[in-house]
mmCIF file of C-alpha atoms in Angstrom:
data_model
loop_
_atom_site.group_PDB
_atom_site.id
_atom_site.type_symbol
_atom_site.label_atom_id
_atom_site.label_comp_id
_atom_site.label_asym_id
_atom_site.label_seq_id
_atom_site.Cartn_x
_atom_site.Cartn_y
_atom_site.Cartn_z
ATOM 1 C CA MET M 1 0.000 0.000 0.000
ATOM 2 C CA LYS M 2 1.337 3.405 -0.901
ATOM 3 C CA LYS M 3 2.275 5.749 1.915
ATOM 4 C CA GLY M 4 -0.611 7.997 2.870
ATOM 5 C CA HIS M 5 -3.239 5.477 1.782
ATOM 6 C CA ILE M 6 -6.052 4.165 3.967
ATOM 7 C CA GLY M 7 -8.299 1.216 3.160
ATOM 8 C CA ILE M 8 -11.774 0.977 4.717
ATOM 9 C CA GLU M 9 -14.257 -1.894 4.859
ATOM 10 C CA LEU M 10 -17.684 -1.018 6.258
ATOM 11 C CA GLY M 11 -19.185 -4.307 7.353
ATOM 12 C CA THR M 12 -22.509 -4.879 9.056
ATOM 13 C CA ARG M 13 -20.861 -5.854 12.352
ATOM 14 C CA HIS M 14 -17.290 -4.623 11.997
ATOM 15 C CA LEU M 15 -15.451 -1.631 10.599
ATOM 16 C CA ARG M 16 -11.955 -2.492 9.382
ATOM 17 C CA ILE M 17 -9.199 -0.071 8.397
ATOM 18 C CA CYS M 18 -5.715 -0.746 7.037
ATOM 19 C CA THR M 19 -2.766 1.595 6.526
ATOM 20 C CA LYS M 20 0.745 1.357 5.144
ATOM 21 C CA GLU M 21 2.310 2.312 8.459
ATOM 22 C CA LYS M 22 0.892 -0.610 10.463
ATOM 23 C CA GLU M 23 0.953 -4.311 9.627
ATOM 24 C CA GLN M 24 -2.149 -5.139 11.651
ATOM 25 C CA PHE M 25 -5.637 -4.022 10.710
ATOM 26 C CA LEU M 26 -7.798 -1.826 12.887
ATOM 27 C CA ARG M 27 -11.023 -3.695 13.639
ATOM 28 C CA VAL M 28 -13.830 -2.114 15.665
ATOM 29 C CA LYS M 29 -17.515 -2.862 16.088
ATOM 30 C CA ASN M 30 -19.599 -0.963 13.548
ATOM 31 C CA MET M 31 -22.097 0.457 16.029
ATOM 32 C CA ILE M 32 -22.751 3.740 17.776
ATOM 33 C CA ALA M 33 -24.542 4.811 20.963
ATOM 34 C CA ILE M 34 -26.619 8.004 20.737
ATOM 35 C CA ASP M 35 -28.050 9.767 23.798
ATOM 36 C CA GLU M 36 -31.419 11.520 24.068
ATOM 37 C CA ASN M 37 -29.855 14.801 22.908
ATOM 38 C CA GLY M 38 -28.607 13.227 19.684
ATOM 39 C CA LYS M 39 -24.971 13.263 20.797
ATOM 40 C CA VAL M 40 -22.505 10.382 20.599
ATOM 41 C CA ALA M 41 -22.358 8.516 23.922
ATOM 42 C CA ALA M 42 -19.989 5.816 22.659
ATOM 43 C CA ALA M 43 -18.726 4.430 19.381
ATOM 44 C CA GLY M 44 -17.234 1.191 18.140
ATOM 45 C CA ASN M 45 -16.120 -1.300 20.776
ATOM 46 C CA GLU M 46 -17.250 1.007 23.593
ATOM 47 C CA ALA M 47 -20.779 0.985 22.158
ATOM 48 C CA PHE M 48 -20.669 -2.818 21.955
ATOM 49 C CA LEU M 49 -19.984 -3.018 25.702
ATOM 50 C CA MET M 50 -23.207 -1.068 26.245
ATOM 51 C CA TYR M 51 -25.248 -3.138 23.773
ATOM 52 C CA GLU M 52 -28.267 -4.867 25.345
ATOM 53 C CA LYS M 53 -27.415 -3.178 28.666
ATOM 54 C CA GLU M 54 -28.146 0.449 27.779
ATOM 55 C CA PRO M 55 -30.678 2.659 29.638
ATOM 56 C CA HIS M 56 -33.706 3.970 27.765
ATOM 57 C CA GLU M 57 -32.029 7.363 27.190
ATOM 58 C CA ILE M 58 -29.369 5.738 24.998
ATOM 59 C CA GLN M 59 -29.980 4.069 21.661
ATOM 60 C CA ILE M 60 -27.513 1.600 20.127
ATOM 61 C CA LEU M 61 -27.520 1.739 16.331
ATOM 62 C CA PHE M 62 -25.972 -0.315 13.532
ATOM 63 C CA PRO M 63 -25.538 2.168 10.640
ATOM 64 C CA VAL M 64 -24.801 -0.453 7.956
ATOM 65 C CA ALA M 65 -27.621 -2.818 7.001
ATOM 66 C CA GLY M 66 -27.916 -5.187 4.062
ATOM 67 C CA GLY M 67 -24.414 -4.317 2.886
ATOM 68 C CA VAL M 68 -25.217 -0.628 2.360
ATOM 69 C CA ILE M 69 -25.353 2.482 4.520
ATOM 70 C CA GLY M 70 -28.790 2.365 6.099
ATOM 71 C CA ASP M 71 -28.232 5.225 8.575
ATOM 72 C CA TYR M 72 -26.082 7.795 6.791
ATOM 73 C CA THR M 73 -26.059 10.416 9.559
ATOM 74 C CA ASN M 74 -24.930 8.087 12.325
ATOM 75 C CA MET M 75 -22.460 6.259 10.096
ATOM 76 C CA ARG M 76 -20.865 9.628 9.379
ATOM 77 C CA LEU M 77 -20.719 10.381 13.112
ATOM 78 C CA LEU M 78 -19.146 6.995 13.838
ATOM 79 C CA LEU M 79 -16.552 7.288 11.089
ATOM 80 C CA SER M 80 -15.696 10.833 12.207
ATOM 81 C CA VAL M 81 -15.027 9.562 15.740
ATOM 82 C CA ILE M 82 -12.787 6.779 14.409
ATOM 83 C CA PHE M 83 -10.875 9.161 12.147
ATOM 84 C CA ARG M 84 -10.296 11.687 14.931
ATOM 85 C CA LYS M 85 -9.154 8.956 17.299
ATOM 86 C CA TYR M 86 -6.723 7.125 15.022
ATOM 87 C CA PHE M 87 -5.745 9.455 12.165
ATOM 88 C CA ARG M 88 -4.575 13.007 11.640
ATOM 89 C CA HIS M 89 -3.666 15.249 8.694
ATOM 90 C CA PHE M 90 -6.519 14.017 6.507
ATOM 91 C CA ARG M 91 -5.497 16.052 3.482
ATOM 92 C CA LYS M 92 -2.458 13.793 3.042
ATOM 93 C CA TYR M 93 -4.491 10.603 2.757
ATOM 94 C CA SER M 94 -5.998 8.828 -0.226
ATOM 95 C CA VAL M 95 -8.813 6.528 0.886
ATOM 96 C CA GLY M 96 -9.994 3.310 -0.751
ATOM 97 C CA VAL M 97 -13.406 1.954 0.244
ATOM 98 C CA ALA M 98 -14.749 -1.572 -0.307
ATOM 99 C CA ALA M 99 -18.314 -1.567 -1.676
ATOM 100 C CA PRO M 100 -20.577 -4.473 -2.710
ATOM 101 C CA GLU M 101 -20.970 -5.051 -6.437
ATOM 102 C CA ASP M 102 -24.717 -5.672 -6.636
ATOM 103 C CA ILE M 103 -25.987 -2.308 -5.327
ATOM 104 C CA THR M 104 -27.582 0.755 -6.925
ATOM 105 C CA GLY M 105 -25.723 3.846 -8.079
ATOM 106 C CA VAL M 106 -27.251 5.864 -5.245
ATOM 107 C CA GLU M 107 -26.099 3.313 -2.655
ATOM 108 C CA ARG M 108 -22.632 3.289 -4.188
ATOM 109 C CA ARG M 109 -22.449 7.085 -4.161
ATOM 110 C CA ALA M 110 -23.318 7.064 -0.449
ATOM 111 C CA PHE M 111 -20.043 5.251 0.342
ATOM 112 C CA TYR M 112 -18.101 7.887 -1.568
ATOM 113 C CA ASP M 113 -19.853 10.888 -0.008
ATOM 114 C CA LEU M 114 -19.704 9.392 3.465
ATOM 115 C CA VAL M 115 -15.913 9.234 3.581
ATOM 116 C CA TRP M 116 -15.515 12.762 2.216
ATOM 117 C CA GLU M 117 -17.903 14.198 4.784
ATOM 118 C CA SER M 118 -16.540 12.163 7.701
ATOM 119 C CA ALA M 119 -12.903 13.126 7.235
ATOM 120 C CA GLY M 120 -13.401 16.733 6.188
ATOM 121 C CA ARG M 121 -10.328 17.016 3.967
ATOM 122 C CA LEU M 122 -8.749 14.201 1.992
ATOM 123 C CA LYS M 123 -6.522 13.826 -1.023
ATOM 124 C CA ASP M 124 -9.024 11.605 -2.841
ATOM 125 C CA VAL M 125 -11.511 8.748 -2.353
ATOM 126 C CA SER M 126 -11.855 5.632 -4.532
ATOM 127 C CA LEU M 127 -14.373 2.777 -4.443
ATOM 128 C CA TYR M 128 -13.329 -0.833 -5.024
ATOM 129 C CA SER M 129 -15.457 -3.891 -5.736
ATOM 130 C CA LYS M 130 -15.792 -5.955 -2.563
ATOM 131 C CA PRO M 131 -15.890 -9.359 -4.346
ATOM 132 C CA MET M 132 -12.720 -8.472 -6.242
ATOM 133 C CA LEU M 133 -10.971 -7.495 -3.018
ATOM 134 C CA ALA M 134 -12.123 -10.663 -1.249
ATOM 135 C CA ALA M 135 -10.801 -12.778 -4.129
ATOM 136 C CA VAL M 136 -7.420 -11.036 -4.023
ATOM 137 C CA GLY M 137 -7.346 -11.410 -0.239
ATOM 138 C CA CYS M 138 -8.002 -15.148 -0.612
ATOM 139 C CA GLY M 139 -5.045 -15.488 -2.961
ATOM 140 C CA MET M 140 -7.146 -16.247 -6.037
ATOM 141 C CA ASP M 141 -5.654 -15.454 -9.447
ATOM 142 C CA ILE M 142 -8.546 -13.645 -11.102
ATOM 143 C CA SER M 143 -6.512 -12.159 -13.956
ATOM 144 C CA ARG M 144 -6.549 -15.315 -16.099
ATOM 145 C CA PRO M 145 -9.313 -16.167 -18.616
ATOM 146 C CA CYS M 146 -10.777 -18.682 -16.216
ATOM 147 C CA GLY M 147 -14.004 -18.719 -14.228
ATOM 148 C CA ASN M 148 -13.764 -18.399 -10.451
ATOM 149 C CA MET M 149 -16.629 -18.355 -7.964
ATOM 150 C CA LEU M 150 -16.455 -16.733 -4.552
ATOM 151 C CA ILE M 151 -19.141 -16.658 -1.854
ATOM 152 C CA ASP M 152 -18.680 -14.100 0.931
ATOM 153 C CA CYS M 153 -20.763 -15.104 3.973
ATOM 154 C CA GLY M 154 -20.982 -11.988 6.131
ATOM 155 C CA ALA M 155 -23.007 -10.909 9.153
ATOM 156 C CA GLY M 156 -25.693 -9.001 7.280
ATOM 157 C CA THR M 157 -25.234 -10.138 3.682
ATOM 158 C CA THR M 158 -24.103 -13.044 1.543
ATOM 159 C CA GLU M 159 -22.490 -12.077 -1.766
ATOM 160 C CA LEU M 160 -22.038 -14.598 -4.580
ATOM 161 C CA SER M 161 -19.731 -13.625 -7.448
ATOM 162 C CA VAL M 162 -18.263 -15.152 -10.577
ATOM 163 C CA LEU M 163 -14.982 -13.559 -11.660
ATOM 164 C CA SER M 164 -12.811 -13.819 -14.755
ATOM 165 C CA LEU M 165 -10.130 -11.727 -16.477
ATOM 166 C CA GLY M 166 -9.931 -9.289 -13.582
ATOM 167 C CA GLY M 167 -13.629 -8.433 -13.628
ATOM 168 C CA ILE M 168 -17.034 -9.427 -12.275
ATOM 169 C CA VAL M 169 -19.095 -11.567 -14.642
ATOM 170 C CA LYS M 170 -22.062 -12.042 -12.313
ATOM 171 C CA SER M 171 -22.753 -10.960 -8.744
ATOM 172 C CA ARG M 172 -25.734 -11.397 -6.453
ATOM 173 C CA LEU M 173 -26.131 -9.769 -3.025
ATOM 174 C CA LEU M 174 -28.414 -11.568 -0.572
ATOM 175 C CA LYS M 175 -29.696 -9.519 2.361
ATOM 176 C CA TYR M 176 -29.156 -12.169 5.003
ATOM 177 C CA GLY M 177 -26.214 -13.690 6.845
ATOM 178 C CA GLY M 178 -24.944 -14.516 10.313
ATOM 179 C CA ASN M 179 -27.239 -12.019 12.052
ATOM 180 C CA GLN M 180 -30.284 -13.987 10.940
ATOM 181 C CA ILE M 181 -28.772 -17.120 12.494
ATOM 182 C CA ASP M 182 -28.392 -15.238 15.799
ATOM 183 C CA GLN M 183 -32.042 -14.143 15.701
ATOM 184 C CA TRP M 184 -33.172 -17.704 15.008
ATOM 185 C CA ILE M 185 -31.144 -18.996 17.982
ATOM 186 C CA VAL M 186 -32.855 -16.441 20.251
ATOM 187 C CA HIS M 187 -36.280 -17.712 19.112
ATOM 188 C CA ARG M 188 -35.185 -21.357 19.376
ATOM 189 C CA MET M 189 -34.059 -20.871 22.987
ATOM 190 C CA LYS M 190 -37.442 -19.351 23.824
ATOM 191 C CA ARG M 191 -39.418 -22.178 22.229
ATOM 192 C CA GLN M 192 -37.341 -25.148 23.319
ATOM 193 C CA TYR M 193 -35.804 -24.071 26.631
ATOM 194 C CA ASN M 194 -38.145 -21.310 27.882
ATOM 195 C CA ILE M 195 -35.263 -18.893 28.302
ATOM 196 C CA ASP M 196 -34.916 -15.438 26.764
ATOM 197 C CA ILE M 197 -31.311 -14.676 25.805
ATOM 198 C CA GLY M 198 -29.774 -11.662 24.112
ATOM 199 C CA LYS M 199 -28.226 -11.539 20.655
ATOM 200 C CA LYS M 200 -24.757 -11.386 22.221
ATOM 201 C CA SER M 201 -25.365 -14.733 23.918
ATOM 202 C CA ALA M 202 -26.795 -16.171 20.702
ATOM 203 C CA GLU M 203 -23.701 -15.082 18.807
ATOM 204 C CA ARG M 204 -21.429 -16.674 21.425
ATOM 205 C CA LEU M 205 -23.380 -19.927 21.126
ATOM 206 C CA LYS M 206 -23.032 -19.793 17.348
ATOM 207 C CA ILE M 207 -19.282 -19.151 17.604
ATOM 208 C CA GLN M 208 -18.850 -22.079 19.994
ATOM 209 C CA TYR M 209 -20.698 -24.284 17.524
ATOM 210 C CA ALA M 210 -18.328 -23.141 14.772
ATOM 211 C CA LYS M 211 -15.327 -23.989 16.947
ATOM 212 C CA ASN M 212 -16.334 -27.470 18.086
ATOM 213 C CA SER M 213 -19.007 -28.631 15.594
ATOM 214 C CA GLY M 214 -21.601 -28.928 18.339
ATOM 215 C CA GLU M 215 -19.615 -31.482 20.342
ATOM 216 C CA LYS M 216 -19.452 -29.361 23.508
ATOM 217 C CA ASP M 217 -22.062 -27.782 25.733
ATOM 218 C CA VAL M 218 -22.323 -24.029 26.255
ATOM 219 C CA THR M 219 -23.509 -22.151 29.335
ATOM 220 C CA VAL M 220 -26.006 -19.395 28.534
ATOM 221 C CA LYS M 221 -27.590 -16.799 30.779
ATOM 222 C CA GLY M 222 -30.925 -15.105 30.330
ATOM 223 C CA ARG M 223 -34.394 -14.677 31.795
ATOM 224 C CA ASP M 224 -36.643 -17.608 32.586
ATOM 225 C CA LEU M 225 -39.894 -17.115 30.663
ATOM 226 C CA ILE M 226 -41.930 -18.961 33.295
ATOM 227 C CA SER M 227 -40.627 -17.459 36.546
ATOM 228 C CA GLY M 228 -39.356 -14.186 35.088
ATOM 229 C CA LEU M 229 -36.133 -14.568 37.081
ATOM 230 C CA PRO M 230 -32.528 -14.684 35.840
ATOM 231 C CA ARG M 231 -31.477 -18.167 34.813
ATOM 232 C CA LYS M 232 -28.291 -19.941 33.814
ATOM 233 C CA MET M 233 -28.348 -23.220 31.953
ATOM 234 C CA THR M 234 -26.175 -25.489 29.845
ATOM 235 C CA VAL M 235 -27.242 -26.335 26.299
ATOM 236 C CA PRO M 236 -25.522 -28.199 23.464
ATOM 237 C CA SER M 237 -23.905 -25.819 20.985
ATOM 238 C CA SER M 238 -25.479 -28.001 18.279
ATOM 239 C CA VAL M 239 -28.722 -26.097 18.941
ATOM 240 C CA ALA M 240 -27.441 -23.751 16.216
ATOM 241 C CA GLU M 241 -26.903 -26.489 13.629
ATOM 242 C CA GLU M 242 -30.407 -26.598 12.163
ATOM 243 C CA LYS M 243 -30.414 -22.925 11.188
ATOM 244 C CA VAL M 244 -26.789 -22.931 10.041
ATOM 245 C CA LYS M 245 -27.512 -25.890 7.765
ATOM 246 C CA ASN M 246 -30.648 -24.203 6.407
ATOM 247 C CA TYR M 247 -28.626 -21.054 5.729
ATOM 248 C CA PHE M 248 -26.073 -22.912 3.628
ATOM 249 C CA HIS M 249 -28.875 -24.774 1.869
ATOM 250 C CA ASP M 250 -30.267 -21.376 0.812
ATOM 251 C CA VAL M 251 -26.806 -20.193 -0.240
ATOM 252 C CA ALA M 252 -26.309 -23.336 -2.342
ATOM 253 C CA ARG M 253 -29.673 -22.754 -4.036
ATOM 254 C CA GLU M 254 -28.638 -19.205 -4.928
ATOM 255 C CA ALA M 255 -25.260 -20.454 -6.142
ATOM 256 C CA LYS M 256 -27.071 -22.773 -8.568
ATOM 257 C CA ALA M 257 -29.028 -19.799 -9.908
ATOM 258 C CA VAL M 258 -25.827 -17.800 -10.415
ATOM 259 C CA LEU M 259 -24.123 -20.705 -12.202
ATOM 260 C CA GLU M 260 -27.120 -21.048 -14.515
ATOM 261 C CA ALA M 261 -26.775 -17.370 -15.470
ATOM 262 C CA VAL M 262 -23.097 -17.414 -16.526
ATOM 263 C CA PRO M 263 -21.637 -18.678 -19.829
ATOM 264 C CA PRO M 264 -21.206 -22.481 -19.895
ATOM 265 C CA GLU M 265 -17.424 -22.249 -20.336
ATOM 266 C CA LEU M 266 -17.116 -20.312 -17.076
ATOM 267 C CA ALA M 267 -19.434 -22.745 -15.326
ATOM 268 C CA SER M 268 -17.271 -25.650 -16.474
ATOM 269 C CA ASP M 269 -14.158 -23.874 -15.127
ATOM 270 C CA ILE M 270 -15.850 -23.525 -11.750
ATOM 271 C CA MET M 271 -16.772 -27.208 -11.836
ATOM 272 C CA VAL M 272 -13.067 -28.018 -12.224
ATOM 273 C CA HIS M 273 -11.558 -25.469 -9.824
ATOM 274 C CA GLY M 274 -14.316 -25.399 -7.222
ATOM 275 C CA ILE M 275 -15.919 -22.620 -5.197
ATOM 276 C CA TYR M 276 -14.259 -20.536 -2.503
ATOM 277 C CA ILE M 277 -16.211 -19.392 0.537
ATOM 278 C CA THR M 278 -15.005 -16.586 2.773
ATOM 279 C CA GLY M 279 -16.356 -14.292 5.471
ATOM 280 C CA GLY M 280 -17.225 -15.276 9.035
ATOM 281 C CA GLY M 281 -19.827 -17.792 7.862
ATOM 282 C CA SER M 282 -17.142 -19.952 6.276
ATOM 283 C CA LEU M 283 -15.747 -20.732 9.747
ATOM 284 C CA PHE M 284 -18.450 -23.364 10.269
ATOM 285 C CA PRO M 285 -16.511 -26.614 9.759
ATOM 286 C CA LYS M 286 -19.422 -28.444 8.107
ATOM 287 C CA ALA M 287 -20.246 -25.615 5.679
ATOM 288 C CA SER M 288 -18.067 -26.866 2.820
ATOM 289 C CA GLY M 289 -19.431 -30.407 3.086
ATOM 290 C CA TRP M 290 -23.063 -29.277 3.120
ATOM 291 C CA MET M 291 -22.585 -27.142 0.025
ATOM 292 C CA GLU M 292 -20.681 -29.864 -1.803
ATOM 293 C CA GLU M 293 -23.609 -32.227 -1.217
ATOM 294 C CA GLU M 294 -26.027 -29.676 -2.669
ATOM 295 C CA LEU M 295 -23.942 -28.567 -5.649
ATOM 296 C CA GLY M 296 -21.762 -31.533 -6.539
ATOM 297 C CA ILE M 297 -18.823 -29.124 -6.778
ATOM 298 C CA SER M 298 -15.745 -28.887 -4.571
ATOM 299 C CA VAL M 299 -16.096 -26.087 -1.974
ATOM 300 C CA CYS M 300 -13.060 -24.708 -0.156
ATOM 301 C CA ALA M 301 -13.005 -22.350 2.841
ATOM 302 C CA ALA M 302 -10.448 -19.579 2.389
ATOM 303 C CA PRO M 303 -7.773 -19.026 5.074
ATOM 304 C CA GLY M 304 -8.313 -16.047 7.386
ATOM 305 C CA PRO M 305 -11.798 -15.531 5.942
ATOM 306 C CA GLU M 306 -12.950 -12.637 8.128
ATOM 307 C CA GLU M 307 -10.066 -10.426 6.953
ATOM 308 C CA SER M 308 -10.051 -11.377 3.259
ATOM 309 C CA VAL M 309 -11.604 -8.109 2.021
ATOM 310 C CA ILE M 310 -9.311 -5.805 3.987
ATOM 311 C CA ARG M 311 -6.273 -7.912 2.994
ATOM 312 C CA GLY M 312 -7.310 -7.605 -0.620
ATOM 313 C CA LEU M 313 -7.793 -3.862 -0.221
ATOM 314 C CA ARG M 314 -4.292 -3.483 1.121
ATOM 315 C CA THR M 315 -2.868 -5.536 -1.759
ATOM 316 C CA TRP M 316 -4.950 -3.671 -4.362
ATOM 317 C CA MET M 317 -3.680 -0.276 -3.205
ATOM 318 C CA GLU M 318 0.006 -1.223 -3.114
#
């Protein structure tokens, strides 16, 4: 990455930033706490600590929804706080921003305007295709005349893309991802165990399932729906498996539709080389096997999947 360049990925759950000066990426929660006067009470990781514990005067907001900027005003406030905290001398920086491929021109323009307004003064701002960056970050050679398919399983979206000759042949953005699995777990715990847990607890249960394939039990805390009192109980992490499997079934169905829409030569290339999955959703150890059963095509989980886009952004800007 050239000196004075910043790369930004605005995810549904996380905001990631890379620079030339530091090897590691900055990763903060993409959420903001607003008080009753409309002022910022906390941002990023500090807002996450308040999440599901905040008083009624404070509202916790997630500015990015469905892969695009759903709350422009508060996303600008959040990004301004991050810039002021970690960066100075904005006019010296050129900023690259990762944006989904399958969005409207207005939604794409919002990414561009947001960064300009958040930083105040910059050298320039450029938008880069998120699927292209993810592919580069996964180590895929997309410059050759050969079809490649990448599925990015994020928190709020799932993006399926076919790439060839350094470009996007076909891309489809689905407005669901890991967050929907968390919501389902919350409902499942209510129905099956009569306990009301928060989304944080549901996410922890999901993560434990990803780590041990449901072989270990997880302790969850919440409110007993019968007595109304706090309750702690142990449940198998496999409670998440049904929804996770259904999610990848839906992704496989959409992948079939994408493959049907691309030229047959590219589809045959993908049959030979397989499909790469990245993003946090690819951490589920059974995901590749489930999709292979559905598609009859080899499916490979990329290494370091949660950071693939920001890695690709750093490489792209070098």
